[in-house]
PDB file of C-alpha atoms in Angstrom:
ATOM      1  CA  MET P  16      22.518  69.853 136.478  1.00 88.00           C
ATOM      2  CA  ASP P  17      20.522  69.972 138.523  1.00 92.00           C
ATOM      3  CA  PRO P  18      21.841  68.743 142.306  1.00 92.00           C
ATOM      4  CA  GLN P  19      18.469  67.500 143.772  1.00 92.00           C
ATOM      5  CA  LYS P  20      17.259  65.912 140.847  1.00 93.00           C
ATOM      6  CA  MET P  21      21.154  63.659 140.281  1.00 95.00           C
ATOM      7  CA  MET P  22      20.312  62.228 143.998  1.00 95.00           C
ATOM      8  CA  ASN P  23      17.219  62.417 143.868  1.00 93.00           C
ATOM      9  CA  ASP P  24      18.346  60.043 141.279  1.00 95.00           C
ATOM     10  CA  GLY P  25      20.761  58.398 142.989  1.00 96.00           C
ATOM     11  CA  TYR P  26      18.318  57.446 146.101  1.00 97.00           C
ATOM     12  CA  GLY P  27      16.497  55.901 142.873  1.00 96.00           C
ATOM     13  CA  ASP P  28      19.711  53.573 141.920  1.00 97.00           C
ATOM     14  CA  ILE P  29      20.429  52.535 145.326  1.00 98.00           C
ATOM     15  CA  GLY P  30      17.448  51.575 146.302  1.00 97.00           C
ATOM     16  CA  LYS P  31      16.732  49.498 142.891  1.00 97.00           C
ATOM     17  CA  MET P  32      20.417  48.014 143.837  1.00 98.00           C
ATOM     18  CA  MET P  33      19.097  46.968 147.512  1.00 98.00           C
ATOM     19  CA  GLY P  34      15.959  45.944 146.208  1.00 97.00           C
ATOM     20  CA  PHE P  35      17.649  43.277 143.608  1.00 98.00           C
ATOM     21  CA  ILE P  36      20.294  41.995 146.546  1.00 98.00           C
ATOM     22  CA  ILE P  37      17.426  41.339 148.199  1.00 98.00           C
ATOM     23  CA  ALA P  38      14.920  40.381 145.636  1.00 97.00           C
ATOM     24  CA  ARG P  39      17.907  37.896 144.789  1.00 97.00           C
ATOM     25  CA  PHE P  40      18.821  35.981 147.832  1.00 98.00           C
ATOM     26  CA  VAL P  41      14.981  35.190 148.873  1.00 97.00           C
ATOM     27  CA  GLU P  42      14.192  33.878 144.713  1.00 96.00           C
ATOM     28  CA  LYS P  43      17.403  31.969 144.683  1.00 96.00           C
ATOM     29  CA  THR P  44      16.894  30.602 148.450  1.00 96.00           C
ATOM     30  CA  TRP P  45      13.224  29.813 149.492  1.00 95.00           C
ATOM     31  CA  ILE P  46      11.641  30.522 146.086  1.00 94.00           C
ATOM     32  CA  ARG P  47      13.607  28.991 143.278  1.00 92.00           C
ATOM     33  CA  PHE P  48      11.390  29.740 140.542  1.00 90.00           C
ATOM     34  CA  LYS P  49      11.715  27.803 136.892  1.00 84.00           C
ATOM     35  CA  SER P  50       8.695  27.923 134.020  1.00 77.00           C
ATOM     36  CA  LEU P  51       6.249  25.672 134.486  1.00 67.00           C
ATOM     37  CA  ARG P  52       4.431  26.762 131.324  1.00 66.00           C
ATOM     38  CA  LYS P  53       5.283  27.259 127.380  1.00 73.00           C
ATOM     39  CA  GLY P  54       2.668  29.110 124.830  1.00 78.00           C
ATOM     40  CA  TRP P  55       0.446  31.692 125.641  1.00 84.00           C
ATOM     41  CA  ALA P  56      -1.020  30.528 128.651  1.00 79.00           C
ATOM     42  CA  GLY P  57       2.421  31.386 129.759  1.00 79.00           C
ATOM     43  CA  ILE P  58       2.517  34.708 128.185  1.00 84.00           C
ATOM     44  CA  LEU P  59      -0.724  35.759 129.360  1.00 88.00           C
ATOM     45  CA  ILE P  60      -0.146  34.849 132.636  1.00 85.00           C
ATOM     46  CA  CYS P  61       3.633  36.973 132.679  1.00 85.00           C
ATOM     47  CA  LEU P  62       1.735  39.862 130.834  1.00 89.00           C
ATOM     48  CA  ILE P  63      -1.262  39.822 133.650  1.00 91.00           C
ATOM     49  CA  GLY P  64       1.692  40.317 135.382  1.00 90.00           C
ATOM     50  CA  LEU P  65       2.695  43.494 133.676  1.00 92.00           C
ATOM     51  CA  ILE P  66      -0.240  45.045 134.855  1.00 94.00           C
ATOM     52  CA  PRO P  67       0.711  45.878 138.663  1.00 94.00           C
ATOM     53  CA  VAL P  68       3.979  46.961 137.642  1.00 93.00           C
ATOM     54  CA  VAL P  69       2.460  49.728 135.424  1.00 93.00           C
ATOM     55  CA  LEU P  70      -0.206  50.560 138.446  1.00 95.00           C
ATOM     56  CA  MET P  71       3.054  50.618 141.321  1.00 94.00           C
ATOM     57  CA  LYS P  72       4.430  53.339 138.567  1.00 94.00           C
ATOM     58  CA  ASP P  73       1.679  55.166 138.223  1.00 95.00           C
ATOM     59  CA  HIS P  74      -0.343  55.013 141.591  1.00 96.00           C
ATOM     60  CA  PHE P  75       1.929  53.397 144.351  1.00 95.00           C
ATOM     61  CA  ARG P  76       5.361  55.809 143.441  1.00 95.00           C
ATOM     62  CA  PRO P  77       3.092  59.280 143.790  1.00 96.00           C
ATOM     63  CA  VAL P  78       1.878  57.860 147.812  1.00 96.00           C
ATOM     64  CA  LEU P  79       5.587  56.757 148.609  1.00 96.00           C
ATOM     65  CA  VAL P  80       7.012  60.282 147.890  1.00 95.00           C
ATOM     66  CA  SER P  81       4.337  61.840 149.110  1.00 97.00           C
ATOM     67  CA  ALA P  82       4.528  60.190 152.004  1.00 97.00           C
ATOM     68  CA  PHE P  83       8.475  59.679 152.094  1.00 97.00           C
ATOM     69  CA  GLY P  84       9.568  63.296 150.508  1.00 96.00           C
ATOM     70  CA  SER P  85      11.513  62.589 147.238  1.00 94.00           C
ATOM     71  CA  HIS P  86      14.476  60.481 147.677  1.00 95.00           C
ATOM     72  CA  TRP P  87      13.377  58.552 150.490  1.00 97.00           C
ATOM     73  CA  GLY P  88      10.211  57.813 148.946  1.00 97.00           C
ATOM     74  CA  LYS P  89      12.067  56.986 145.521  1.00 96.00           C
ATOM     75  CA  LEU P  90      14.229  54.618 147.512  1.00 97.00           C
ATOM     76  CA  PHE P  91      11.469  52.399 149.194  1.00 97.00           C
ATOM     77  CA  PHE P  92       9.841  52.160 145.933  1.00 97.00           C
ATOM     78  CA  SER P  93      12.416  51.337 143.843  1.00 97.00           C
ATOM     79  CA  ILE P  94      13.060  48.854 146.616  1.00 98.00           C
ATOM     80  CA  ILE P  95       9.228  47.391 146.404  1.00 97.00           C
ATOM     81  CA  TYR P  96       9.483  47.466 142.532  1.00 97.00           C
ATOM     82  CA  ALA P  97      12.427  45.388 141.923  1.00 97.00           C
ATOM     83  CA  PHE P  98      11.601  43.000 145.058  1.00 97.00           C
ATOM     84  CA  TYR P  99       8.333  42.915 143.216  1.00 96.00           C
ATOM     85  CA  TYR P 100       8.975  41.511 139.752  1.00 92.00           C
ATOM     86  CA  ILE P 101      12.237  39.904 140.858  1.00 95.00           C
ATOM     87  CA  ALA P 102      11.129  37.830 144.018  1.00 95.00           C
ATOM     88  CA  PHE P 103       7.158  38.362 144.508  1.00 95.00           C
ATOM     89  CA  PHE P 104       5.921  37.553 140.946  1.00 94.00           C
ATOM     90  CA  PRO P 105       7.983  34.239 140.548  1.00 93.00           C
ATOM     91  CA  MET P 106       6.430  33.230 143.784  1.00 93.00           C
ATOM     92  CA  ILE P 107       3.281  34.299 142.538  1.00 91.00           C
ATOM     93  CA  LEU P 108       3.502  31.999 139.530  1.00 87.00           C
ATOM     94  CA  LYS P 109       5.256  29.028 141.875  1.00 88.00           C
ATOM     95  CA  LEU P 110       2.040  29.121 143.784  1.00 88.00           C
ATOM     96  CA  ILE P 111      -0.212  29.186 140.783  1.00 83.00           C
ATOM     97  CA  GLY P 112       1.715  26.126 139.157  1.00 80.00           C
ATOM     98  CA  ARG P 113       1.427  24.077 142.456  1.00 82.00           C
ATOM     99  CA  TYR P 114      -2.289  24.743 142.480  1.00 82.00           C
ATOM    100  CA  SER P 115      -3.010  23.693 138.885  1.00 76.00           C
ATOM    101  CA  GLY P 116      -0.691  20.749 139.414  1.00 71.00           C
ATOM    102  CA  LYS P 117       2.490  21.908 137.561  1.00 61.00           C
ATOM    103  CA  GLU P 118       4.895  21.018 139.862  1.00 54.00           C
ATOM    104  CA  ASP P 119       5.688  19.255 142.607  1.00 52.00           C
ATOM    105  CA  ALA P 120       4.660  19.680 145.647  1.00 45.00           C
ATOM    106  CA  GLN P 121       7.766  19.434 147.389  1.00 48.00           C
ATOM    107  CA  ALA P 122       9.258  21.822 145.790  1.00 46.00           C
TER     108      ALA P 122
END
């Protein structure tokens, strides 16, 4: 039992919760995402959206950890990570749907 590791995990968990709260508010207030495509096109778009998730974990997290330290870097990364998959990528999908004519322009 390493207290530093436990504290580092705690900072990551707090960051995930903060990211969830912020992203959920943003998504429900301004984005209001609804699934537009069914079938293989929608699955392919979602799989393409997973690529930045993997790249963030492999390349962006070490940058934040080296810039802010292990605790704060993990906290900031967790906030950004949760915000990406709860609010930012659904916003991108909504914009794709809007420009492809699948969604009403008023929404």
